[in-house]
Structures are given as structure tokens and as C-alpha cells.
PDB file of C-alpha atoms and ligand atoms in Angstrom:
ATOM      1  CA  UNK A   1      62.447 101.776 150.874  1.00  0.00           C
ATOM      2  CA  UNK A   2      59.690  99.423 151.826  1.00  0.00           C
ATOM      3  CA  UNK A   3      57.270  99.301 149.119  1.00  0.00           C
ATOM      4  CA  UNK A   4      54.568  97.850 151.051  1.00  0.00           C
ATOM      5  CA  UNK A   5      53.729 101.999 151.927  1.00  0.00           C
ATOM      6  CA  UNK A   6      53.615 103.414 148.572  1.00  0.00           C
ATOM      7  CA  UNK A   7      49.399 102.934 148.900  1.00  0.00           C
ATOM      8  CA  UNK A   8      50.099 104.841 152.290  1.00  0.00           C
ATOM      9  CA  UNK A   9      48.162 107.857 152.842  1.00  0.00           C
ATOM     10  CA  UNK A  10      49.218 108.843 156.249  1.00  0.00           C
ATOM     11  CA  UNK A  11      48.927 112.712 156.478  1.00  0.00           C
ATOM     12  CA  UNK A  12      46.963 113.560 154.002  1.00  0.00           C
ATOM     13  CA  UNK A  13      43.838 115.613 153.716  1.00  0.00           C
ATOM     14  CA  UNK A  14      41.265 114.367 150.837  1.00  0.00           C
ATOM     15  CA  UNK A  15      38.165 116.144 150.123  1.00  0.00           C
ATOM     16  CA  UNK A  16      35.384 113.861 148.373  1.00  0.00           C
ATOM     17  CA  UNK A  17      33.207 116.171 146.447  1.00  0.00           C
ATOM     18  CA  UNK A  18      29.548 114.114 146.462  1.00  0.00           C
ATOM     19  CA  UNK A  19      31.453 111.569 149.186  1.00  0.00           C
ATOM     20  CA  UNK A  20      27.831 110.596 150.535  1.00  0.00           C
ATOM     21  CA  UNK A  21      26.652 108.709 147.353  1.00  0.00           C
ATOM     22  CA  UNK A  22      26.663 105.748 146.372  1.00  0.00           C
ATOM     23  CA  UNK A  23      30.464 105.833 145.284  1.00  0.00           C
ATOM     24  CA  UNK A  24      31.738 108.001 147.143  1.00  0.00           C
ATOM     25  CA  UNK A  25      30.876 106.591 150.234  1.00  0.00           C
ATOM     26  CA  UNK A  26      32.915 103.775 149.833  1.00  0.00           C
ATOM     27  CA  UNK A  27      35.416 106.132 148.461  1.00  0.00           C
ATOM     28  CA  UNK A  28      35.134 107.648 151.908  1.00  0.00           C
ATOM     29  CA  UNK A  29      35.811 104.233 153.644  1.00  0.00           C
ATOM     30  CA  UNK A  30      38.788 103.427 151.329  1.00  0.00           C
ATOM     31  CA  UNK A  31      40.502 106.659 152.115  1.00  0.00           C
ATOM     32  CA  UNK A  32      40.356 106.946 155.623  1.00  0.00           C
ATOM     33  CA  UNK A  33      41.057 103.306 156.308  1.00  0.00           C
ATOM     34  CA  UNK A  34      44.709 104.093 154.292  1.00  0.00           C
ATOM     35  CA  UNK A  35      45.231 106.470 156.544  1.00  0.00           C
ATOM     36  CA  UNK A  36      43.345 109.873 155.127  1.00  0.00           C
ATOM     37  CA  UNK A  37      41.933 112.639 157.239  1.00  0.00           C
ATOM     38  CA  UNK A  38      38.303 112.881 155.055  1.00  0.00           C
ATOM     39  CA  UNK A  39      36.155 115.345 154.801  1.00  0.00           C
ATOM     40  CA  UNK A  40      32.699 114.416 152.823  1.00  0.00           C
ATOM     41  CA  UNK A  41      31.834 117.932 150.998  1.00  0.00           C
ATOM     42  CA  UNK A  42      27.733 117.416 149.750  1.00  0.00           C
ATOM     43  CA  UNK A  43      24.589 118.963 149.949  1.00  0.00           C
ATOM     44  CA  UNK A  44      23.147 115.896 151.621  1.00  0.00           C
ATOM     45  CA  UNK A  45      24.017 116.178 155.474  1.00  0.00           C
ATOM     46  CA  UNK A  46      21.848 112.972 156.238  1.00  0.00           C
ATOM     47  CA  UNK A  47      23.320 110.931 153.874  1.00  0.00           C
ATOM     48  CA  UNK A  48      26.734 111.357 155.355  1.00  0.00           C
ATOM     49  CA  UNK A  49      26.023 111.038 158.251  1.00  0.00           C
ATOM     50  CA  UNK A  50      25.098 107.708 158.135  1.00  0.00           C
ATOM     51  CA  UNK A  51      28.852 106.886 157.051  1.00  0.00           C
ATOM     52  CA  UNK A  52      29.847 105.057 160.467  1.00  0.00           C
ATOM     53  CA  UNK A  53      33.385 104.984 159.902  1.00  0.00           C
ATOM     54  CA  UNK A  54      35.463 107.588 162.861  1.00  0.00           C
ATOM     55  CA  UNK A  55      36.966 110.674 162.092  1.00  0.00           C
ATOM     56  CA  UNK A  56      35.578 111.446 158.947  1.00  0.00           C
ATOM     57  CA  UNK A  57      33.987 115.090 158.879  1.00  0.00           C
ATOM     58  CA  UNK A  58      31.118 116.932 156.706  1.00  0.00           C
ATOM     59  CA  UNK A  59      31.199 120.145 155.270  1.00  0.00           C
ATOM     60  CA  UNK A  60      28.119 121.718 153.293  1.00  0.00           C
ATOM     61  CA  UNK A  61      29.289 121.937 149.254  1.00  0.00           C
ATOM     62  CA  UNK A  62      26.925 122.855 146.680  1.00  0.00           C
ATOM     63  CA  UNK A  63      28.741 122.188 143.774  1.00  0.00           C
ATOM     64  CA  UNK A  64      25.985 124.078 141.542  1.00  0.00           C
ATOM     65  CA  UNK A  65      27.372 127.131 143.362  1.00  0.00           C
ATOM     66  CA  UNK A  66      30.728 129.028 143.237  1.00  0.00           C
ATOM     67  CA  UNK A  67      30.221 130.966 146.376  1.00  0.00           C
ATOM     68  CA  UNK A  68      29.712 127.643 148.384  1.00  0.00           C
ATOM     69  CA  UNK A  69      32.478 125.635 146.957  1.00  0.00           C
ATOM     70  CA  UNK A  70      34.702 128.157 147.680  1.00  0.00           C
ATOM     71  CA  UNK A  71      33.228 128.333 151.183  1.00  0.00           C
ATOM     72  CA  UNK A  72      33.313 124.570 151.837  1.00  0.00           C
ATOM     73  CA  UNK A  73      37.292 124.228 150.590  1.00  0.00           C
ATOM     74  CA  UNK A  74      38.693 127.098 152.088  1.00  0.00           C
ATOM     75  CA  UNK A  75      37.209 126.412 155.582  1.00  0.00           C
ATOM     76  CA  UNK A  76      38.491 122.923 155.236  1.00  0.00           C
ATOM     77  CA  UNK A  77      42.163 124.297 153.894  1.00  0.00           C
ATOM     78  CA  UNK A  78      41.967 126.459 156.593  1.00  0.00           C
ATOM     79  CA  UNK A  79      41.240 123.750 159.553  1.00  0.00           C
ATOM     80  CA  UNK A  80      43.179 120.811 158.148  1.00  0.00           C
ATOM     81  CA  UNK A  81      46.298 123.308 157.160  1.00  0.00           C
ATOM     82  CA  UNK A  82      45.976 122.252 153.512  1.00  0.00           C
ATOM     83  CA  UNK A  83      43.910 119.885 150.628  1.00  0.00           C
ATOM     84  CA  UNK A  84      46.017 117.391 149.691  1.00  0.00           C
ATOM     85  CA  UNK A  85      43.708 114.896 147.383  1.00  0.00           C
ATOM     86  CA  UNK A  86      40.274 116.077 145.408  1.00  0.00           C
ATOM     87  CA  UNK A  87      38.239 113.557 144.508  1.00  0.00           C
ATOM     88  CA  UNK A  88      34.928 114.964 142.237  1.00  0.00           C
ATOM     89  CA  UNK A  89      32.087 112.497 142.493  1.00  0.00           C
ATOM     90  CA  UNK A  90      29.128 114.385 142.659  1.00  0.00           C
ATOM     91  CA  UNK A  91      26.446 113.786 140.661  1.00  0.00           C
ATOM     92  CA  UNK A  92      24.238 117.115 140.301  1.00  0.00           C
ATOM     93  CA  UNK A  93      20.977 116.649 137.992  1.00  0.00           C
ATOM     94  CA  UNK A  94      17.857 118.138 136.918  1.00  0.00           C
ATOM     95  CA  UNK A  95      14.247 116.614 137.621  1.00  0.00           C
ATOM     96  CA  UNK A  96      13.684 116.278 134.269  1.00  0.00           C
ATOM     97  CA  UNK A  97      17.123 114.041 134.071  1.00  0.00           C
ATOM     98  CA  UNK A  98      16.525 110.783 132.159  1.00  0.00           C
ATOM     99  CA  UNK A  99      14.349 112.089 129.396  1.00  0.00           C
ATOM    100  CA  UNK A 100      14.534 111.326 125.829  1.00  0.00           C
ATOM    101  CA  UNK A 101      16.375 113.613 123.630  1.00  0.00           C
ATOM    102  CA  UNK A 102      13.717 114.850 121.938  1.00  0.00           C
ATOM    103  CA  UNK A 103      12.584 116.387 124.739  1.00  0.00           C
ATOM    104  CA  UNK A 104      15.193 117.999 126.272  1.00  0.00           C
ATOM    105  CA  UNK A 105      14.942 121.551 126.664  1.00  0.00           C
ATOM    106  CA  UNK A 106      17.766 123.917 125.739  1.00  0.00           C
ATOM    107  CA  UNK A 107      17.450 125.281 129.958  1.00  0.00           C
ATOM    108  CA  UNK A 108      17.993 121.694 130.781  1.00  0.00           C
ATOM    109  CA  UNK A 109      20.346 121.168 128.680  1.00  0.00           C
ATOM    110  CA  UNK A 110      22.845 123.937 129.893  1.00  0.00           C
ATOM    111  CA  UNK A 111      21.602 123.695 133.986  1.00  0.00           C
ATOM    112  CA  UNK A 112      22.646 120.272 133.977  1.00  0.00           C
ATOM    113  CA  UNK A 113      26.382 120.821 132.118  1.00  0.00           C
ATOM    114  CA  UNK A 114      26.866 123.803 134.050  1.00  0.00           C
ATOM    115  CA  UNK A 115      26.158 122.437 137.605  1.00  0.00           C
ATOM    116  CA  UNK A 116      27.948 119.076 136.812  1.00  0.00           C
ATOM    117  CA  UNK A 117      30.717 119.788 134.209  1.00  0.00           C
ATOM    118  CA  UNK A 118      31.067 123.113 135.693  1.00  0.00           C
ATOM    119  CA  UNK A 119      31.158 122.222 139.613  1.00  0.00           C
ATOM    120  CA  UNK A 120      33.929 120.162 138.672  1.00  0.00           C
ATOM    121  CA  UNK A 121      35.771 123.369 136.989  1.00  0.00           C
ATOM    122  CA  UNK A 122      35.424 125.669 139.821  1.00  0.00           C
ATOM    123  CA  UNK A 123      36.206 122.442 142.353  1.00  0.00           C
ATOM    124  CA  UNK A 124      39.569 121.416 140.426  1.00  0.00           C
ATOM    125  CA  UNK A 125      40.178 125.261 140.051  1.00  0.00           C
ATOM    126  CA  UNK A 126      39.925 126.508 144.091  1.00  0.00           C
ATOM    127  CA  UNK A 127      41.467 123.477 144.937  1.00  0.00           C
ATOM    128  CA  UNK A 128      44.655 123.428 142.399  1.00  0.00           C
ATOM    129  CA  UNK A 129      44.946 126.640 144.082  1.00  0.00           C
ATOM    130  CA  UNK A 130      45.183 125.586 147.377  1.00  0.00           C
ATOM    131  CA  UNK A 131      47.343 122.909 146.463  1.00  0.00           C
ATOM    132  CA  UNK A 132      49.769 124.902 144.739  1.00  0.00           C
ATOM    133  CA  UNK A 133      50.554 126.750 148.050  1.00  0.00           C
ATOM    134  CA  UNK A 134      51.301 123.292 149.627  1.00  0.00           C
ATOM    135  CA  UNK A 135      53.805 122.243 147.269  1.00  0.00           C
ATOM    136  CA  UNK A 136      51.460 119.609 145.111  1.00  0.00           C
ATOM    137  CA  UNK A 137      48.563 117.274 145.400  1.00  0.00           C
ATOM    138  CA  UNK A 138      46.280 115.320 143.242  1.00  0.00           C
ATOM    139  CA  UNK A 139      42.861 115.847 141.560  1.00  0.00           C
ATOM    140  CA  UNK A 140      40.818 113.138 140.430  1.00  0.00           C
ATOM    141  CA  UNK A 141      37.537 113.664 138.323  1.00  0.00           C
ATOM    142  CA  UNK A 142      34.821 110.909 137.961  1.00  0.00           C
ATOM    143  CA  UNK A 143      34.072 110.853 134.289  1.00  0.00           C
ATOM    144  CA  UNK A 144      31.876 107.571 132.959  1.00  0.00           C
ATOM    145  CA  UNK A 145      32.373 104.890 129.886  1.00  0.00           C
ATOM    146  CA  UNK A 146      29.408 107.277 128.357  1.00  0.00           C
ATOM    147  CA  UNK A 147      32.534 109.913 128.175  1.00  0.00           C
ATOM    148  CA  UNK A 148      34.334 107.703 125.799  1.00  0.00           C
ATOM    149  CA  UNK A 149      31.711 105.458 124.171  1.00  0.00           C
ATOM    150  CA  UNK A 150      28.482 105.691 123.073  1.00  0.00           C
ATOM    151  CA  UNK A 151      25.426 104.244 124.503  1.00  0.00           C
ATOM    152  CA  UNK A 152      24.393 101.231 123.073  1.00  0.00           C
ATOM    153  CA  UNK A 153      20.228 101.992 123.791  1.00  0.00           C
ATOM    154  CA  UNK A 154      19.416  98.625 123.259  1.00  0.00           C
ATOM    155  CA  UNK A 155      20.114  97.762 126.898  1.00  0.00           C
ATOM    156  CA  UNK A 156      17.218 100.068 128.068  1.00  0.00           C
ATOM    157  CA  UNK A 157      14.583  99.070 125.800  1.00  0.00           C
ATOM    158  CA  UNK A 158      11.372  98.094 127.637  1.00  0.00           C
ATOM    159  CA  UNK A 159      12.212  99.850 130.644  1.00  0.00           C
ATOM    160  CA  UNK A 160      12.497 103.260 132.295  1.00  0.00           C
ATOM    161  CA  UNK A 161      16.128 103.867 132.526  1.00  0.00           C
ATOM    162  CA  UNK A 162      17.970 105.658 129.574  1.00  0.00           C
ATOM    163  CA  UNK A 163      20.828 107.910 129.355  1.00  0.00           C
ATOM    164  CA  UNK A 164      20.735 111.742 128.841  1.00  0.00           C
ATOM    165  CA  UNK A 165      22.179 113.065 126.114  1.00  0.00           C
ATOM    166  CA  UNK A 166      23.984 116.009 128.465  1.00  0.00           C
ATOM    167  CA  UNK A 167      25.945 112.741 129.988  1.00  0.00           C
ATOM    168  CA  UNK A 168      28.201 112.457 127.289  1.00  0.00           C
ATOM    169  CA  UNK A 169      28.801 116.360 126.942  1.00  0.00           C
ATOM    170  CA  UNK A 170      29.729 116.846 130.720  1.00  0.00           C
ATOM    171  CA  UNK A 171      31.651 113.149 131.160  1.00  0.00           C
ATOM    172  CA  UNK A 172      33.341 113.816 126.880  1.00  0.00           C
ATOM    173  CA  UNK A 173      34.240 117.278 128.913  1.00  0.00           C
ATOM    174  CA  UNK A 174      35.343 116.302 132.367  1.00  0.00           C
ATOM    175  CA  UNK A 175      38.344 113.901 130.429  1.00  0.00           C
ATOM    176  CA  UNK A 176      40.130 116.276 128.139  1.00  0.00           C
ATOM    177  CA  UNK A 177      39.368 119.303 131.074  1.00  0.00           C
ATOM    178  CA  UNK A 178      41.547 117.053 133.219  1.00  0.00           C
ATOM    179  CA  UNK A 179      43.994 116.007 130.589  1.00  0.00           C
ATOM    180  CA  UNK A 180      44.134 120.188 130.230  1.00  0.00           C
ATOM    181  CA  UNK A 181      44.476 120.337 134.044  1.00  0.00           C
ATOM    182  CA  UNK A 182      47.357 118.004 133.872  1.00  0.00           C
ATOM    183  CA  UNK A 183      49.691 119.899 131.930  1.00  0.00           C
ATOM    184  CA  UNK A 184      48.517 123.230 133.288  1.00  0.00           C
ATOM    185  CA  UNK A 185      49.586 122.406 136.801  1.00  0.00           C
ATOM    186  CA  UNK A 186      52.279 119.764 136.074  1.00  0.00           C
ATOM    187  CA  UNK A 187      54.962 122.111 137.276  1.00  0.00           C
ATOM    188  CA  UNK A 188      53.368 122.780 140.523  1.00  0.00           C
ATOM    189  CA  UNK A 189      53.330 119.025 141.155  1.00  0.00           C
ATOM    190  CA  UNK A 190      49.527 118.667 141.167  1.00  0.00           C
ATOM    191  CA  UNK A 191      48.802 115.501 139.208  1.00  0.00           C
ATOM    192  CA  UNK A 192      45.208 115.410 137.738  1.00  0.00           C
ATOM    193  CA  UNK A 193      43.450 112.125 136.351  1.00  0.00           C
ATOM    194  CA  UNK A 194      40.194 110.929 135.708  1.00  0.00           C
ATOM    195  CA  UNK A 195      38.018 107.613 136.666  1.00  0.00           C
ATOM    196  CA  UNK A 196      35.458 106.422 134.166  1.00  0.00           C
ATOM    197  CA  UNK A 197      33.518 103.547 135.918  1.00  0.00           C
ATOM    198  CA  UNK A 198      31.405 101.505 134.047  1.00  0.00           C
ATOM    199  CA  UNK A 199      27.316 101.050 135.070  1.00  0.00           C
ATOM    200  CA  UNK A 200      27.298 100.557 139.250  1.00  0.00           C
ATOM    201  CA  UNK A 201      24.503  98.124 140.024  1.00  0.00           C
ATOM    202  CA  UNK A 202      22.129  99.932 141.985  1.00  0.00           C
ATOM    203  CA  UNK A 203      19.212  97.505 142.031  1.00  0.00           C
ATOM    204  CA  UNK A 204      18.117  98.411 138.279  1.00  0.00           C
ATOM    205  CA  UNK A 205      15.240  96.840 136.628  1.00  0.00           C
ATOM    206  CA  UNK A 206      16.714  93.084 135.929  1.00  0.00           C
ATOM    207  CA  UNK A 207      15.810  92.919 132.399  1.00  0.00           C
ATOM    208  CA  UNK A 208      18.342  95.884 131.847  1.00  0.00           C
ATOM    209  CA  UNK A 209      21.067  94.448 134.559  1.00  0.00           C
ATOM    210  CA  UNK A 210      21.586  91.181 132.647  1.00  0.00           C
ATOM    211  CA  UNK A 211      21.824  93.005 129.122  1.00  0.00           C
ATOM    212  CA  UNK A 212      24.202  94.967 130.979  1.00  0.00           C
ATOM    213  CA  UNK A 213      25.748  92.186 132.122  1.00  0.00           C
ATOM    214  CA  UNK A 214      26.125  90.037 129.166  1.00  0.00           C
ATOM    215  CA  UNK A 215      27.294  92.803 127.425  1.00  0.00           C
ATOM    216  CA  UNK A 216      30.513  93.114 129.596  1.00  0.00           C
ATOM    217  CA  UNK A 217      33.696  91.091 129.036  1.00  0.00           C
ATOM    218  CA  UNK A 218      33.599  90.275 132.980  1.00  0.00           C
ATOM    219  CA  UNK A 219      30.262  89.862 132.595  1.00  0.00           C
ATOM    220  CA  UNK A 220      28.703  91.640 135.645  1.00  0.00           C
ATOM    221  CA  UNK A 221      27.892  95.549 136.679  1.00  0.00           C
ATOM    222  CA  UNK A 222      30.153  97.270 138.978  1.00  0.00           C
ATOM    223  CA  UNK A 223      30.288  97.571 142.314  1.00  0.00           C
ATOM    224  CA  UNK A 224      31.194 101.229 144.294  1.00  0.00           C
ATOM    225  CA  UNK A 225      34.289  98.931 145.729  1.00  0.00           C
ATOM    226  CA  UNK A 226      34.992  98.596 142.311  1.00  0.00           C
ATOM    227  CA  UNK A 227      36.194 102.018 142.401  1.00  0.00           C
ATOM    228  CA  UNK A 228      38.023 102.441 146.025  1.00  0.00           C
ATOM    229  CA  UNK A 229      41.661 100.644 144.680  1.00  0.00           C
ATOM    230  CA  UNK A 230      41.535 103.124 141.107  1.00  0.00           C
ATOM    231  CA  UNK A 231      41.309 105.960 144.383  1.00  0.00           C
ATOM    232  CA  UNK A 232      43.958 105.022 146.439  1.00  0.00           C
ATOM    233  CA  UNK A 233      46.315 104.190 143.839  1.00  0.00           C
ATOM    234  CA  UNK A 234      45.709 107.354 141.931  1.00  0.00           C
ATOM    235  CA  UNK A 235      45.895 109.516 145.203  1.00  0.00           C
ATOM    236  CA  UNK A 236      49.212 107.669 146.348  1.00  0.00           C
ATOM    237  CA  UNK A 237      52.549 107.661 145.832  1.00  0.00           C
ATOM    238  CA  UNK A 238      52.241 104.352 143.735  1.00  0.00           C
ATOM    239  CA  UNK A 239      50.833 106.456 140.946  1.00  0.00           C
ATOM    240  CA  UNK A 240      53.669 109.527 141.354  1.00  0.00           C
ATOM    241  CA  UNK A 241      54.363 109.517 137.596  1.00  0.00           C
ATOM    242  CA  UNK A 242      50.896 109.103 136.204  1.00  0.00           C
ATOM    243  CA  UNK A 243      48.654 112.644 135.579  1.00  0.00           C
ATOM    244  CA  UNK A 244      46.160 113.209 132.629  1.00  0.00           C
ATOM    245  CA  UNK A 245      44.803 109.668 132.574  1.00  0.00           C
ATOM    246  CA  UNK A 246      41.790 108.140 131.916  1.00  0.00           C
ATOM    247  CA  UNK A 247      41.613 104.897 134.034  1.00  0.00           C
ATOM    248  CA  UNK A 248      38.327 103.083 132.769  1.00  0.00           C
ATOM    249  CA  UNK A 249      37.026 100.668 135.686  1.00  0.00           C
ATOM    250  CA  UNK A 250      34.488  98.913 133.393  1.00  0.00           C
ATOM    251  CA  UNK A 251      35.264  95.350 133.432  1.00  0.00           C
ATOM    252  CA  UNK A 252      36.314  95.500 129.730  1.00  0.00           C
ATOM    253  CA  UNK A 253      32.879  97.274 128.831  1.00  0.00           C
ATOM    254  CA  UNK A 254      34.643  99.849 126.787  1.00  0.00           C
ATOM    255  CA  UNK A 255      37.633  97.972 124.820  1.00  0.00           C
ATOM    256  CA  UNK A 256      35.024  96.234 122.162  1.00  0.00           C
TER     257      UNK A 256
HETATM  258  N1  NAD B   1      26.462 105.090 139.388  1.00  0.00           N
HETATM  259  C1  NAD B   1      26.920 104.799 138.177  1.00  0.00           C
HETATM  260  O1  NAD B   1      26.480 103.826 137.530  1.00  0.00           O
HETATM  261  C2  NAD B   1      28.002 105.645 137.557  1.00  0.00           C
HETATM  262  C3  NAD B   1      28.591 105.184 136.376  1.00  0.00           C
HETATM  263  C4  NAD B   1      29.572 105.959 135.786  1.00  0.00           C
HETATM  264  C5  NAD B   1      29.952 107.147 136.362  1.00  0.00           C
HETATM  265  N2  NAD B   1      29.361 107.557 137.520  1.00  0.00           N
HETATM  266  C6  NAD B   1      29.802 108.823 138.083  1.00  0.00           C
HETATM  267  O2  NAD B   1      30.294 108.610 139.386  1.00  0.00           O
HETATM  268  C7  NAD B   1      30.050 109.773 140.176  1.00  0.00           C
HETATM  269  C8  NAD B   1      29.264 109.393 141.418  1.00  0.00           C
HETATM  270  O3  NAD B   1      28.035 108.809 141.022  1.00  0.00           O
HETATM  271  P1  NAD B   1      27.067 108.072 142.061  1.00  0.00           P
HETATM  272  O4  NAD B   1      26.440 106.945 141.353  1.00  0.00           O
HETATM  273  O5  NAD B   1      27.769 107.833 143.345  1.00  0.00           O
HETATM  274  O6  NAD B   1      25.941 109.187 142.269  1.00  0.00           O
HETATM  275  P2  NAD B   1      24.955 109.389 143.505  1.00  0.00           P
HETATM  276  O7  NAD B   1      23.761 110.098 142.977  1.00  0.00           O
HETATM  277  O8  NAD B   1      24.754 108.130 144.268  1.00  0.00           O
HETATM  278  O9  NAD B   1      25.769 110.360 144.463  1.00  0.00           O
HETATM  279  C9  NAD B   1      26.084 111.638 144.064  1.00  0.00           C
HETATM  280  C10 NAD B   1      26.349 112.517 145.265  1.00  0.00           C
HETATM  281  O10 NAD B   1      26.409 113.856 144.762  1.00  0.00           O
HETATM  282  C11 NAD B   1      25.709 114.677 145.665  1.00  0.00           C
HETATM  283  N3  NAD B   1      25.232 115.872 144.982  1.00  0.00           N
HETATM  284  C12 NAD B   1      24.198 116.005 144.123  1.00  0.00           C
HETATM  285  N4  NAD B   1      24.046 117.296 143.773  1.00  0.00           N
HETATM  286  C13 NAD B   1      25.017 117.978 144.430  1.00  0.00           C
HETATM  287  C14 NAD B   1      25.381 119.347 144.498  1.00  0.00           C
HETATM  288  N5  NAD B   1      24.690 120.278 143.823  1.00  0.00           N
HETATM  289  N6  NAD B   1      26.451 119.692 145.245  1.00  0.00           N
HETATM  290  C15 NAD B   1      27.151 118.759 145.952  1.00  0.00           C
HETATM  291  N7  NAD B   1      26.840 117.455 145.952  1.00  0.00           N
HETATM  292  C16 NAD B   1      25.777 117.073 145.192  1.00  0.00           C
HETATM  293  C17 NAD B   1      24.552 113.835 146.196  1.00  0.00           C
HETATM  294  O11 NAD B   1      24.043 114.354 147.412  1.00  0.00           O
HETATM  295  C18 NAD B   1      25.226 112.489 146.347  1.00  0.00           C
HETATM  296  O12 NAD B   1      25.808 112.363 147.627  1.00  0.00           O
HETATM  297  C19 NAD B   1      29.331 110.767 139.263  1.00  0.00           C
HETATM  298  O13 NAD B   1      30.279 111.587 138.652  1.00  0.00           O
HETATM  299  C20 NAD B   1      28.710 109.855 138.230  1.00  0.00           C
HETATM  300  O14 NAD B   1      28.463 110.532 137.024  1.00  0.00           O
HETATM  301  C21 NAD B   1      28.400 106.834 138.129  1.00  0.00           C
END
């Protein structure tokens, strides 16, 4: 065996749920250049398309809606003969995302866990499907830090960012629904684990990226090609033994 192809992903099909954001764009990239065939599934057609890199194709996905993500993996199952590799990055929200507790309305509250926490249900679910036809495949689910720890608000005094309070409910959720996904279609060979990245910079206000910063053991935010190597090791053959998993790419935010 040469072990220099384990990463290899030659053959496969990966759908990237949200793959013209900010991660998954890069996600994109990563895959195709180990040898995916890509298709970006979002609602934002102009977004993707300025993702320059050949071969990779779009297919309209509103995760918020059952009828079109059933749509938008089907079709691509049917074209590409199969799904091989789900990757869930989209990040559905309300208008009124980012307000204070207080003032989150109970509406809000249950629009923004349905459409995020349960997009990525009826994604894994059609998918897993699909894959269990093609003798396996792997699922990954982008959870956050803010699924496993809780927000230290400090950082955002004296600016505008904060973090909802739904955040933790859907990213809490998204980690033990994979964990259940990993057991539930362990014997069909589907492996199912989840990436928690830790705050991506995004040009935030400064005062809150250097809190951020000094609060991290590497002592910086993350980047989206932070995430691309957790992707193609989890989607590979490298990781053939590893389902249920939480792999936090943080840079040590979350172990004090
Ligand atoms: N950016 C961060 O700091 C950070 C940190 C931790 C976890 N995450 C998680 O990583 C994932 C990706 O985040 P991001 O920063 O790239 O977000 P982003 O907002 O840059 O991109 C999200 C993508 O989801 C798409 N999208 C939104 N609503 C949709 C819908 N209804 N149907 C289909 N697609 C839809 C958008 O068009 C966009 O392409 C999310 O799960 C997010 O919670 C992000």
C-alpha cells in the first residue's frame, strides 16, 4: 500500500451544503483539488459562482426547506451516480439574529433551530439514504466551540457582535444528532462526525478580535483553511475507523 493516497479522494462525489460561504468555499477548493467531483448546494447562486476553481458545479438547496433539499440531492445522486461525502456548512439565520436574549422571540427562537438544526436533519437523513444504496459514505456536520462551551460575553462588550442564545441549542444539537447518526448507520458503513471550529476572523471589530485572540492558547482567530485538512481527513480513507466525533479546530480555545 502506498500511504501517501489515504488523503486521496479520487472518485468521489461530495456535496457541500452552504459550500459558497465563507468556509465552505475553501472547503470547496480543498475537496476538489484532492481529487473530488463538488457540487456547491446553496441558496446563493452568485456567491458560488465566483468560486474560480474548474469543474465544480451548483445546485439550488434551501436547506430551510424539505422539498428543495430533497430536490437538490437527488438530482445530484442522480447525475453523479451517487453522494459519496456530505459536508453541512450552511449557516441559515433570521434578521433578527444577534439579539440579546431578552429579546428573543419564541418565533425566532424555533425558525432559526428549525431551519439550521433541522436542515441538517433532513440533509444527513436524504443523504444517509442515498448513501446506503452505494455501499457507505461519510457525513460531516459543522457544529461550533459554542456547542460545547459557553460564551464567555466578555469578549463582545463594547461592540455589536454577540452570540444568540439559539447557537448553542442548534450547534449542543447538531453533536449528539451526529454521534446518534453514527451508530444508527454504522452498519451501512456511513461514518458521521462533526467539526466545531473556533471564531473565523472575518474582519470583526478589532477590539473584539484581540480579546478573541488573547483568549486562545494559539493566540489568533481561525482561518476557513483552518478547516479544509479536518475535511479531507474526515472524508478520506485516513479517517476509516473514526465516526461520531467531535473534532474541535479551535486552536486550544475550548480545552481551558
Ligand atoms: N464563521 C465562524 O466564525 C464559525 C465559527 C464556528 C462555526 N461556524 C459554522 O460553520 C458553518 C459555516 O459558517 P460560515 O461562517 O461559512 O457562514 P457563512 O454565512 O459565511 O456561509 C453560510 C452559507 O450558508 C448559505 N445559506 C444560508 N441560508 C441557507 C439556506 N436556507 N439554504 C442553503 N444555504 C444557506 C449561505 O448562502 C452561505 O453560502 C456554519 O455551520 C457555522 O455555524 C462558523
Amino acid at each position: 500500500m502506498r500511504y501517501n493516497s489515504i488523503f486521496d479522494l479520487k472518485n468521489k462525489v461530495a456535496v457541500v451544503v452552504g459550500g459558497a460561504g465563507l468556509i465552505g468555499s475553501e472547503i470547496v477548493k480543498g475537496l476538489s483539488d484532492f481529487g473530488a467531483k463538488v457540487y456547491i448546494a446553496d441558496i446563493d447562486k452568485q456567491a458560488a459562482g465566483k468560486i474560480k476553481t474548474r469543474g465544480i458545479k451548483f445546485i439550488y438547496l434551501d436547506i430551510a426547506s424539505e422539498d428543495s433539499i430533497y430536490r437538490a440531492l437527488n438530482a445530484v445522486c442522480e447525475e453523479a451516480k451517487g453522494i459519496d461525502i456530505l459536508i453541512n456548512c450552511a449557516y441559515p439565520r433570521t434578521d433578527d439574529w444577534g439579539l440579546g436574549l431578552e429579546k428573543v422571540t419564541f418565533d425566532s427562537w424555533k425558525e432559526n433551530v428549525n431551519n439550521h438544526l433541522g436542515g441538517y436533519f433532513i440533509c444527513s437523513k436524504v443523504a444517509a439514504e442515498l448513501m446506503k444504496k452505494k455501499s457507505g459514505g461519510v457525513i460531516i456536520n459543522f457544529a461550533s466551540i459554542y456547542g460545547v462551551v459557553a460564551p464567555d460575553f466578555s469578549i463582545y462588550r463594547g461592540t455589536k457582535i454577540t452570540m444568540p442564545a439559539a447557537y448553542s441549542a442548534i450547534k449542543g444539537g447538531i453533536i449528539n444528532f451526529t454521534k446518534y447518526l453514527a451508530t444508527y448507520y454504522a452498519k451501512y458503513n456511513i461514518r458521521a462526525n462533526v467539526i466545531s471550529p473556533g471564531g473565523v476572523f472575518n474582519r470583526q471589530d478589532p477590539l473584539f478580535v484581540k480579546r478573541y485572540a488573547d483568549k486562545t492558547p494559539l493566540k489568533r482567530m481561525a482561518k476557513p483553511l483552518d478547516m479544509v485538512g479536518a475535511v479531507i481527513y474526515l472524508s478520506s480513507e485516513a479517517a476509516a475507523y473514526i465516526t461520531g466525533q467531535n473534532l474541535l479546530v479551535d486552536g486550544g480555545w475550548s480545552v481551558w
